[in-house]
Amino acid sequence: EEIQSIASIEELAEAIRSMMIRGSGAIGLCGAYGVYLAAYESKGDVEKIRQAGDLLKSTRPTAVNLMKTVDEMVATAESTQGDVEALEQKAVEIIERQLEFEYQLGKYGAELIEDGDTIMTHCHSGALGGAGYGGRALSVIRAAHEQGKNIHVFTCETRPYLQGARITAYELKKFGIPHTLITDNMSGFCMSTGKIDKIVVGSDRVSANGDLANKVGTYMHALAAKENGIPFYTATSSHTIDFNTPSGDAIEVEMRNADEVTKIKGVRIAPEGTNALYPSFDITPNKLISGIITETGVITAPFEQNLNRLNKKVNV
Ligand code: RUB
């Protein structure tokens, strides 16, 4: 919002930490460009590039794209002895790959959407989080809309950052997709009264058995969806699947500063001294998930076996 340009690794790290730049796709791409920036600034000093990579990875622990893109860039720096041009090319490759994944997964996901469906999404998994066609969840929604399906979206605003309203509604309006804004505590009512046909959310990390970490509140939606017989999908890419994390309980959930709960945009909304807790993400177990939409197709149960098969096919 306030930042006009980012001129150093420290400024970039702060922009990610403070969620000026947020969403797993966006911070992954910024991680790649951050390593390139460090290479450019240091004229290819591999040690400085490594340090910049460590700083960027320390900003947010849950989204795996950031770790993977930084590691990929640092490995390129090591294998080319800090060749700045090679790093620029690698960063471009990473963004092009992500945009292609988002476009492809949107097409696969749209096959799950029927004419007349109302789809609920949570937080923001969209174009600003991935820079291109529609991000992840919104790629699915946008592709279904462009296929001429008559769809409606319930965009679920999440406390405390209010992302459903501030970003998802903005993008849905831009794409011309009819939508209704709700807050995250209304989803149970909407599901139990037949207002929602399907749920599509993004993911910050999917473990090898298909458990997923996404913006806090996702788990509650998945539980309510199960109770109401509503299909619950995550739209993500193979890049967000962390085959080194066996299950959801091994995913580190970022705990953010409780001030972000007791204040909204700097204005205190709870009495001075109120204790507050802020897990930024929660874990949805694979048994609540109907399918994982990826650029290679939709993965269904048994997740561990089917994801393992995917792992052998992809190398990102
Ligand atoms: C945002 C969030 C998004 C995921 C998935 O988290 O949880 O739902 O990042 O989005 P935060 P995408 O705002 O804390 O970074 O599919 O775009 O990666």
JSON list of N, CA and C in Angstrom, two decimals, residues 205-213 240-243 245-249 251 292 307:
[
{"chain": "A", "resi": 205, "resn": "ARG", "atom": "N", "xyz": [0.95, -24.41, 2.07]},
{"chain": "A", "resi": 205, "resn": "ARG", "atom": "CA", "xyz": [1.81, -25.60, 1.98]},
{"chain": "A", "resi": 205, "resn": "ARG", "atom": "C", "xyz": [0.90, -26.83, 2.04]},
{"chain": "A", "resi": 206, "resn": "VAL", "atom": "N", "xyz": [1.16, -27.78, 1.16]},
{"chain": "A", "resi": 206, "resn": "VAL", "atom": "CA", "xyz": [0.46, -29.06, 1.22]},
{"chain": "A", "resi": 206, "resn": "VAL", "atom": "C", "xyz": [1.52, -30.10, 1.57]},
{"chain": "A", "resi": 207, "resn": "SER", "atom": "N", "xyz": [1.24, -30.90, 2.59]},
{"chain": "A", "resi": 207, "resn": "SER", "atom": "CA", "xyz": [2.25, -31.91, 2.99]},
{"chain": "A", "resi": 207, "resn": "SER", "atom": "C", "xyz": [2.10, -33.14, 2.11]},
{"chain": "A", "resi": 208, "resn": "ALA", "atom": "N", "xyz": [3.06, -34.07, 2.24]},
{"chain": "A", "resi": 208, "resn": "ALA", "atom": "CA", "xyz": [3.12, -35.23, 1.35]},
{"chain": "A", "resi": 208, "resn": "ALA", "atom": "C", "xyz": [1.88, -36.12, 1.43]},
{"chain": "A", "resi": 209, "resn": "ASN", "atom": "N", "xyz": [1.14, -36.01, 2.54]},
{"chain": "A", "resi": 209, "resn": "ASN", "atom": "CA", "xyz": [-0.08, -36.84, 2.66]},
{"chain": "A", "resi": 209, "resn": "ASN", "atom": "C", "xyz": [-1.35, -36.06, 2.31]},
{"chain": "A", "resi": 210, "resn": "GLY", "atom": "N", "xyz": [-1.19, -34.81, 1.84]},
{"chain": "A", "resi": 210, "resn": "GLY", "atom": "CA", "xyz": [-2.36, -34.04, 1.40]},
{"chain": "A", "resi": 210, "resn": "GLY", "atom": "C", "xyz": [-2.97, -33.14, 2.46]},
{"chain": "A", "resi": 211, "resn": "ASP", "atom": "N", "xyz": [-2.46, -33.15, 3.70]},
{"chain": "A", "resi": 211, "resn": "ASP", "atom": "CA", "xyz": [-2.94, -32.17, 4.69]},
{"chain": "A", "resi": 211, "resn": "ASP", "atom": "C", "xyz": [-2.49, -30.79, 4.18]},
{"chain": "A", "resi": 212, "resn": "LEU", "atom": "N", "xyz": [-3.30, -29.77, 4.47]},
{"chain": "A", "resi": 212, "resn": "LEU", "atom": "CA", "xyz": [-2.87, -28.48, 3.94]},
{"chain": "A", "resi": 212, "resn": "LEU", "atom": "C", "xyz": [-2.92, -27.36, 4.97]},
{"chain": "A", "resi": 213, "resn": "ALA", "atom": "N", "xyz": [-1.95, -26.45, 4.82]},
{"chain": "A", "resi": 213, "resn": "ALA", "atom": "CA", "xyz": [-1.94, -25.22, 5.63]},
{"chain": "A", "resi": 213, "resn": "ALA", "atom": "C", "xyz": [-2.47, -24.10, 4.76]},
{"chain": "A", "resi": 240, "resn": "THR", "atom": "N", "xyz": [3.69, -25.99, -4.50]},
{"chain": "A", "resi": 240, "resn": "THR", "atom": "CA", "xyz": [3.27, -25.74, -3.12]},
{"chain": "A", "resi": 240, "resn": "THR", "atom": "C", "xyz": [3.17, -27.05, -2.32]},
{"chain": "A", "resi": 241, "resn": "ILE", "atom": "N", "xyz": [3.40, -28.16, -3.00]},
{"chain": "A", "resi": 241, "resn": "ILE", "atom": "CA", "xyz": [3.38, -29.44, -2.28]},
{"chain": "A", "resi": 241, "resn": "ILE", "atom": "C", "xyz": [4.80, -29.70, -1.76]},
{"chain": "A", "resi": 242, "resn": "ASP", "atom": "N", "xyz": [4.88, -29.87, -0.45]},
{"chain": "A", "resi": 242, "resn": "ASP", "atom": "CA", "xyz": [6.18, -30.06, 0.18]},
{"chain": "A", "resi": 242, "resn": "ASP", "atom": "C", "xyz": [6.35, -31.55, 0.50]},
{"chain": "A", "resi": 243, "resn": "PHE", "atom": "N", "xyz": [7.04, -32.24, -0.40]},
{"chain": "A", "resi": 243, "resn": "PHE", "atom": "CA", "xyz": [7.18, -33.70, -0.24]},
{"chain": "A", "resi": 243, "resn": "PHE", "atom": "C", "xyz": [8.11, -34.05, 0.93]},
{"chain": "A", "resi": 245, "resn": "THR", "atom": "N", "xyz": [7.71, -32.69, 3.88]},
{"chain": "A", "resi": 245, "resn": "THR", "atom": "CA", "xyz": [6.90, -32.59, 5.11]},
{"chain": "A", "resi": 245, "resn": "THR", "atom": "C", "xyz": [5.87, -33.72, 5.06]},
{"chain": "A", "resi": 246, "resn": "PRO", "atom": "N", "xyz": [6.01, -34.72, 5.93]},
{"chain": "A", "resi": 246, "resn": "PRO", "atom": "CA", "xyz": [5.16, -35.91, 5.79]},
{"chain": "A", "resi": 246, "resn": "PRO", "atom": "C", "xyz": [3.67, -35.65, 6.03]},
{"chain": "A", "resi": 247, "resn": "SER", "atom": "N", "xyz": [3.36, -34.79, 7.04]},
{"chain": "A", "resi": 247, "resn": "SER", "atom": "CA", "xyz": [1.93, -34.56, 7.32]},
{"chain": "A", "resi": 247, "resn": "SER", "atom": "C", "xyz": [1.76, -33.17, 7.92]},
{"chain": "A", "resi": 248, "resn": "GLY", "atom": "N", "xyz": [0.52, -32.77, 8.05]},
{"chain": "A", "resi": 248, "resn": "GLY", "atom": "CA", "xyz": [0.23, -31.40, 8.48]},
{"chain": "A", "resi": 248, "resn": "GLY", "atom": "C", "xyz": [0.81, -31.03, 9.83]},
{"chain": "A", "resi": 249, "resn": "ASP", "atom": "N", "xyz": [0.91, -32.01, 10.75]},
{"chain": "A", "resi": 249, "resn": "ASP", "atom": "CA", "xyz": [1.42, -31.63, 12.09]},
{"chain": "A", "resi": 249, "resn": "ASP", "atom": "C", "xyz": [2.89, -31.25, 12.06]},
{"chain": "A", "resi": 251, "resn": "ILE", "atom": "N", "xyz": [4.01, -29.11, 9.80]},
{"chain": "A", "resi": 251, "resn": "ILE", "atom": "CA", "xyz": [4.08, -27.77, 9.18]},
{"chain": "A", "resi": 251, "resn": "ILE", "atom": "C", "xyz": [4.16, -26.71, 10.27]},
{"chain": "A", "resi": 292, "resn": "ILE", "atom": "N", "xyz": [-7.24, -31.96, -4.70]},
{"chain": "A", "resi": 292, "resn": "ILE", "atom": "CA", "xyz": [-6.18, -30.95, -4.77]},
{"chain": "A", "resi": 292, "resn": "ILE", "atom": "C", "xyz": [-6.00, -30.64, -6.25]},
{"chain": "A", "resi": 307, "resn": "LEU", "atom": "N", "xyz": [-0.17, -38.39, -4.47]},
{"chain": "A", "resi": 307, "resn": "LEU", "atom": "CA", "xyz": [0.82, -37.29, -4.45]},
{"chain": "A", "resi": 307, "resn": "LEU", "atom": "C", "xyz": [2.21, -37.85, -4.68]}
]
